[in-house]
Amino acid sequence: LGGLGSGANPSVVGKKRKGTGTLTLLVEDDDGSDEEEVDDATLNVRKPSAVAPVKKPLQKRETDHINETEDSKKHKSSHSSDKESEKKKDYWLYRDIIVRIISKTLAKGEYYKRKAIVDKVIDKYEAEVEVMESSRKSKDGGDVLRIDQDDLETVIPKETGEKVRILNGKYRGKKARLEKLDKTKYRAELRLVDDDRIVELDYEDFSKLA
């Protein structure tokens, strides 16, 4: 998950409990022929059949072809513009989302698979996160870590109706509600909060809101 990150090692910024301080263990018609002498009778016969019918249809077809070409270019340009707006970025972090730590080397794996809240995004690819309690009864949360996006993954809500933040693609930054999960394809249907539109996204492109 994530993009081409900065490659920085994750580190512990601060600990709630007693510790040893900062750790650095770790994204657009002249044809040239001679004129022959002909009489009026011959002219009267040739005029209707040899002049008008040939050029007009040809001119019309050329115009139609030009119009079709221009329309085709406009369509391609519009289509290309739509595709461009949907391109994914190589960074995805956003404030106030819940993420999961997947680094096994940070603090010798102490925070592996622990959930955290993104408090601050640093230079697009890094985040300052606050570790959440591992359970309701425990009091082991509160540690603050600075960590690269490559050492984090998104958290998908289990219940429909829960709020999420879209992190990549055309709708990046928008809030939505979970409508349906497809666990075989790792995709979900989301309903945008602002206009009620339904969109389908990969798990890596949204995360639960804190």
Coordinates of C-alpha atoms in Angstrom, one line a residue:
L1 CA 0.0 0.0 0.0
G2 CA 1.1 3.6 -0.5
G3 CA 3.2 5.0 -3.2
L4 CA 6.8 6.1 -3.7
G5 CA 7.5 7.2 -0.2
S6 CA 10.3 9.3 1.0
G7 CA 12.1 6.2 2.2
A8 CA 12.7 7.7 5.7
N9 CA 12.9 5.4 8.6
P10 CA 10.0 5.5 11.0
S11 CA 10.8 6.8 14.5
V12 CA 9.3 7.3 17.9
V13 CA 8.6 11.0 18.5
G14 CA 7.3 10.7 22.0
K15 CA 6.1 8.1 24.4
K16 CA 3.3 8.4 26.9
R17 CA 4.9 5.8 29.1
K18 CA 8.4 5.7 30.4
G19 CA 10.9 4.9 27.7
T20 CA 14.4 5.5 26.5
G21 CA 13.5 8.5 24.3
T22 CA 13.5 8.8 20.5
L23 CA 14.0 5.6 18.5
T24 CA 15.2 5.6 15.0
L25 CA 14.7 1.9 14.1
L26 CA 13.2 2.3 11.2
V27 CA 5.1 6.2 -0.8
E28 CA -5.2 16.4 -29.7
D29 CA -11.6 23.5 -63.5
D30 CA -9.1 23.6 -65.6
D31 CA -7.9 20.2 -66.7
G32 CA -5.5 21.4 -69.4
S33 CA -7.4 19.9 -72.3
D34 CA -7.8 21.7 -75.7
E35 CA -11.2 23.2 -76.3
E36 CA -13.1 21.6 -79.3
E37 CA -15.4 23.5 -81.6
V38 CA -19.0 22.3 -81.0
D39 CA -22.3 23.6 -82.2
D40 CA -25.2 24.8 -80.0
A41 CA -27.0 21.5 -80.2
T42 CA -24.0 19.7 -78.8
L43 CA -23.6 22.3 -76.0
N44 CA -27.2 21.9 -75.1
V45 CA -26.8 18.2 -74.7
R46 CA -23.5 18.2 -72.7
K47 CA -24.2 21.1 -70.3
P48 CA -26.7 19.3 -68.0
S49 CA -24.8 16.0 -67.7
A50 CA -21.2 17.1 -67.5
V51 CA -20.9 20.1 -65.2
A52 CA -23.0 20.4 -62.1
P53 CA -23.6 16.9 -60.6
V54 CA -19.9 16.0 -60.1
K55 CA -18.5 18.8 -58.0
K56 CA -21.3 19.5 -55.5
P57 CA -21.5 16.0 -53.9
L58 CA -17.7 15.8 -53.7
Q59 CA -17.5 19.2 -52.0
K60 CA -20.2 18.1 -49.5
R61 CA -18.4 14.9 -48.7
E62 CA -15.2 16.7 -48.0
T63 CA -17.0 19.1 -45.7
D64 CA -18.7 16.3 -43.9
H65 CA -15.3 14.5 -43.5
I66 CA -13.8 17.6 -41.9
N67 CA -16.7 18.0 -39.5
E68 CA -16.5 14.4 -38.5
T69 CA -12.8 14.7 -37.9
E70 CA -13.2 17.8 -35.7
D71 CA -16.0 16.1 -33.7
S72 CA -13.8 13.1 -33.2
K73 CA -10.9 15.2 -32.0
K74 CA -13.2 17.0 -29.5
H75 CA -14.5 13.7 -28.2
K76 CA -11.0 12.3 -27.7
S77 CA -9.8 15.5 -26.0
S78 CA -12.7 15.4 -23.6
H79 CA -12.2 11.7 -22.9
S80 CA -8.5 12.2 -22.3
S81 CA -9.3 15.0 -19.9
D82 CA -11.6 12.8 -17.8
K83 CA -9.0 10.1 -17.6
E84 CA -6.4 12.6 -16.5
S85 CA -8.5 13.7 -13.6
E86 CA -8.9 10.1 -12.4
K87 CA -5.2 9.3 -12.3
K88 CA -3.9 8.3 -8.9
K89 CA -1.2 10.1 -7.0
D90 CA 1.8 8.3 -5.4
Y91 CA 0.8 9.7 -2.0
W92 CA -2.4 9.1 0.0
L93 CA -2.0 10.3 3.6
Y94 CA -4.6 12.6 5.1
R95 CA -5.2 14.1 8.5
D96 CA -7.7 12.5 11.0
I97 CA -7.9 9.1 9.4
I98 CA -7.2 5.8 11.1
V99 CA -4.3 3.8 9.8
R100 CA -2.6 0.5 10.8
I101 CA 1.1 0.3 11.4
I102 CA 2.7 -2.5 9.4
S103 CA 6.4 -2.0 10.2
K104 CA 8.0 -5.0 12.0
T105 CA 11.2 -3.1 12.7
L106 CA 9.9 0.0 14.5
A107 CA 10.7 -0.5 18.2
K108 CA 11.4 -4.2 17.5
G109 CA 7.8 -4.7 16.3
E110 CA 6.2 -3.2 19.4
Y111 CA 3.7 -1.3 17.2
Y112 CA 3.2 -3.9 14.5
K113 CA -0.5 -4.1 13.5
R114 CA -1.4 -1.3 16.0
K115 CA -3.9 1.3 14.9
A116 CA -3.1 5.0 15.0
I117 CA -4.6 8.4 14.1
V118 CA -2.9 10.7 11.6
D119 CA -2.3 14.0 13.4
K120 CA -0.1 15.6 10.8
V121 CA 1.1 15.0 7.2
I122 CA 4.7 15.9 6.5
D123 CA 5.9 16.5 3.0
K124 CA 3.1 14.4 1.5
Y125 CA 4.7 11.0 2.2
E126 CA 5.3 11.0 6.0
A127 CA 2.9 11.3 8.9
E128 CA 3.0 12.0 12.6
V129 CA 0.6 9.5 14.2
E130 CA -0.7 8.9 17.6
V131 CA -1.0 5.2 18.6
M132 CA -4.5 4.1 19.8
E133 CA -5.3 1.9 22.7
S134 CA -5.0 -1.8 21.7
S135 CA -8.3 -2.4 23.6
R136 CA -10.9 -0.6 25.6
K137 CA -9.5 -1.7 28.8
S138 CA -5.9 -1.2 28.1
K139 CA -4.0 2.1 28.6
D140 CA -1.2 1.5 26.1
G141 CA -2.0 4.3 23.6
G142 CA -0.7 7.8 23.2
D143 CA 2.7 7.2 21.8
V144 CA 3.6 9.6 19.0
L145 CA 5.4 8.3 15.9
R146 CA 6.8 9.8 12.8
I147 CA 6.5 7.2 10.0
D148 CA 6.5 6.8 6.2
Q149 CA 3.3 5.9 4.4
D150 CA 4.9 2.7 3.2
D151 CA 4.9 1.5 6.8
L152 CA 1.1 2.2 7.1
E153 CA -2.1 0.8 5.6
T154 CA -5.7 1.9 5.5
V155 CA -8.3 0.7 7.9
I156 CA -11.6 -0.5 6.5
P157 CA -14.8 -0.1 8.6
K158 CA -16.6 -3.3 9.5
E159 CA -20.1 -1.8 9.7
T160 CA -22.1 -0.1 6.8
G161 CA -22.9 3.5 7.4
E162 CA -19.5 4.3 9.0
K163 CA -17.7 7.4 7.7
V164 CA -14.5 7.2 5.6
R165 CA -12.2 9.6 3.8
I166 CA -11.4 9.0 0.1
L167 CA -7.6 9.2 -0.3
N168 CA -6.9 8.9 -4.0
G169 CA -8.3 9.3 -7.5
K170 CA -11.0 11.8 -8.7
Y171 CA -12.7 12.1 -5.3
R172 CA -9.6 12.5 -3.1
G173 CA -10.4 14.4 0.1
K174 CA -14.2 13.8 0.0
K175 CA -16.1 12.2 2.9
A176 CA -18.3 9.2 2.3
R177 CA -20.2 6.4 4.0
L178 CA -19.6 2.7 3.6
E179 CA -22.5 1.1 1.7
K180 CA -21.2 -2.4 0.8
L181 CA -18.0 -4.4 1.0
D182 CA -16.7 -6.9 -1.6
K183 CA -14.2 -9.0 0.3
T184 CA -13.3 -11.1 -2.7
K185 CA -12.3 -8.1 -4.8
Y186 CA -11.1 -5.9 -1.9
R187 CA -13.4 -3.2 -3.1
A188 CA -16.3 -1.2 -1.6
E189 CA -19.3 0.8 -2.5
L190 CA -19.3 4.3 -0.9
R191 CA -21.9 7.0 -0.8
L192 CA -20.5 10.5 -1.1
V193 CA -21.7 12.7 1.8
D194 CA -22.0 15.9 -0.3
D195 CA -24.0 14.7 -3.3
D196 CA -25.2 11.2 -2.4
R197 CA -23.4 9.7 -5.4
I198 CA -22.3 6.0 -5.2
V199 CA -18.7 5.2 -6.1
E200 CA -16.7 2.0 -6.1
L201 CA -13.1 2.0 -4.8
D202 CA -10.3 -0.3 -3.8
Y203 CA -9.6 -0.8 -0.1
E204 CA -6.3 1.1 -0.4
D205 CA -8.1 4.3 -1.7
F206 CA -10.1 5.1 1.5
S207 CA -9.8 4.8 5.2
K208 CA -11.9 5.1 8.3
L209 CA -12.3 8.5 9.8
A210 CA -11.2 9.0 13.4

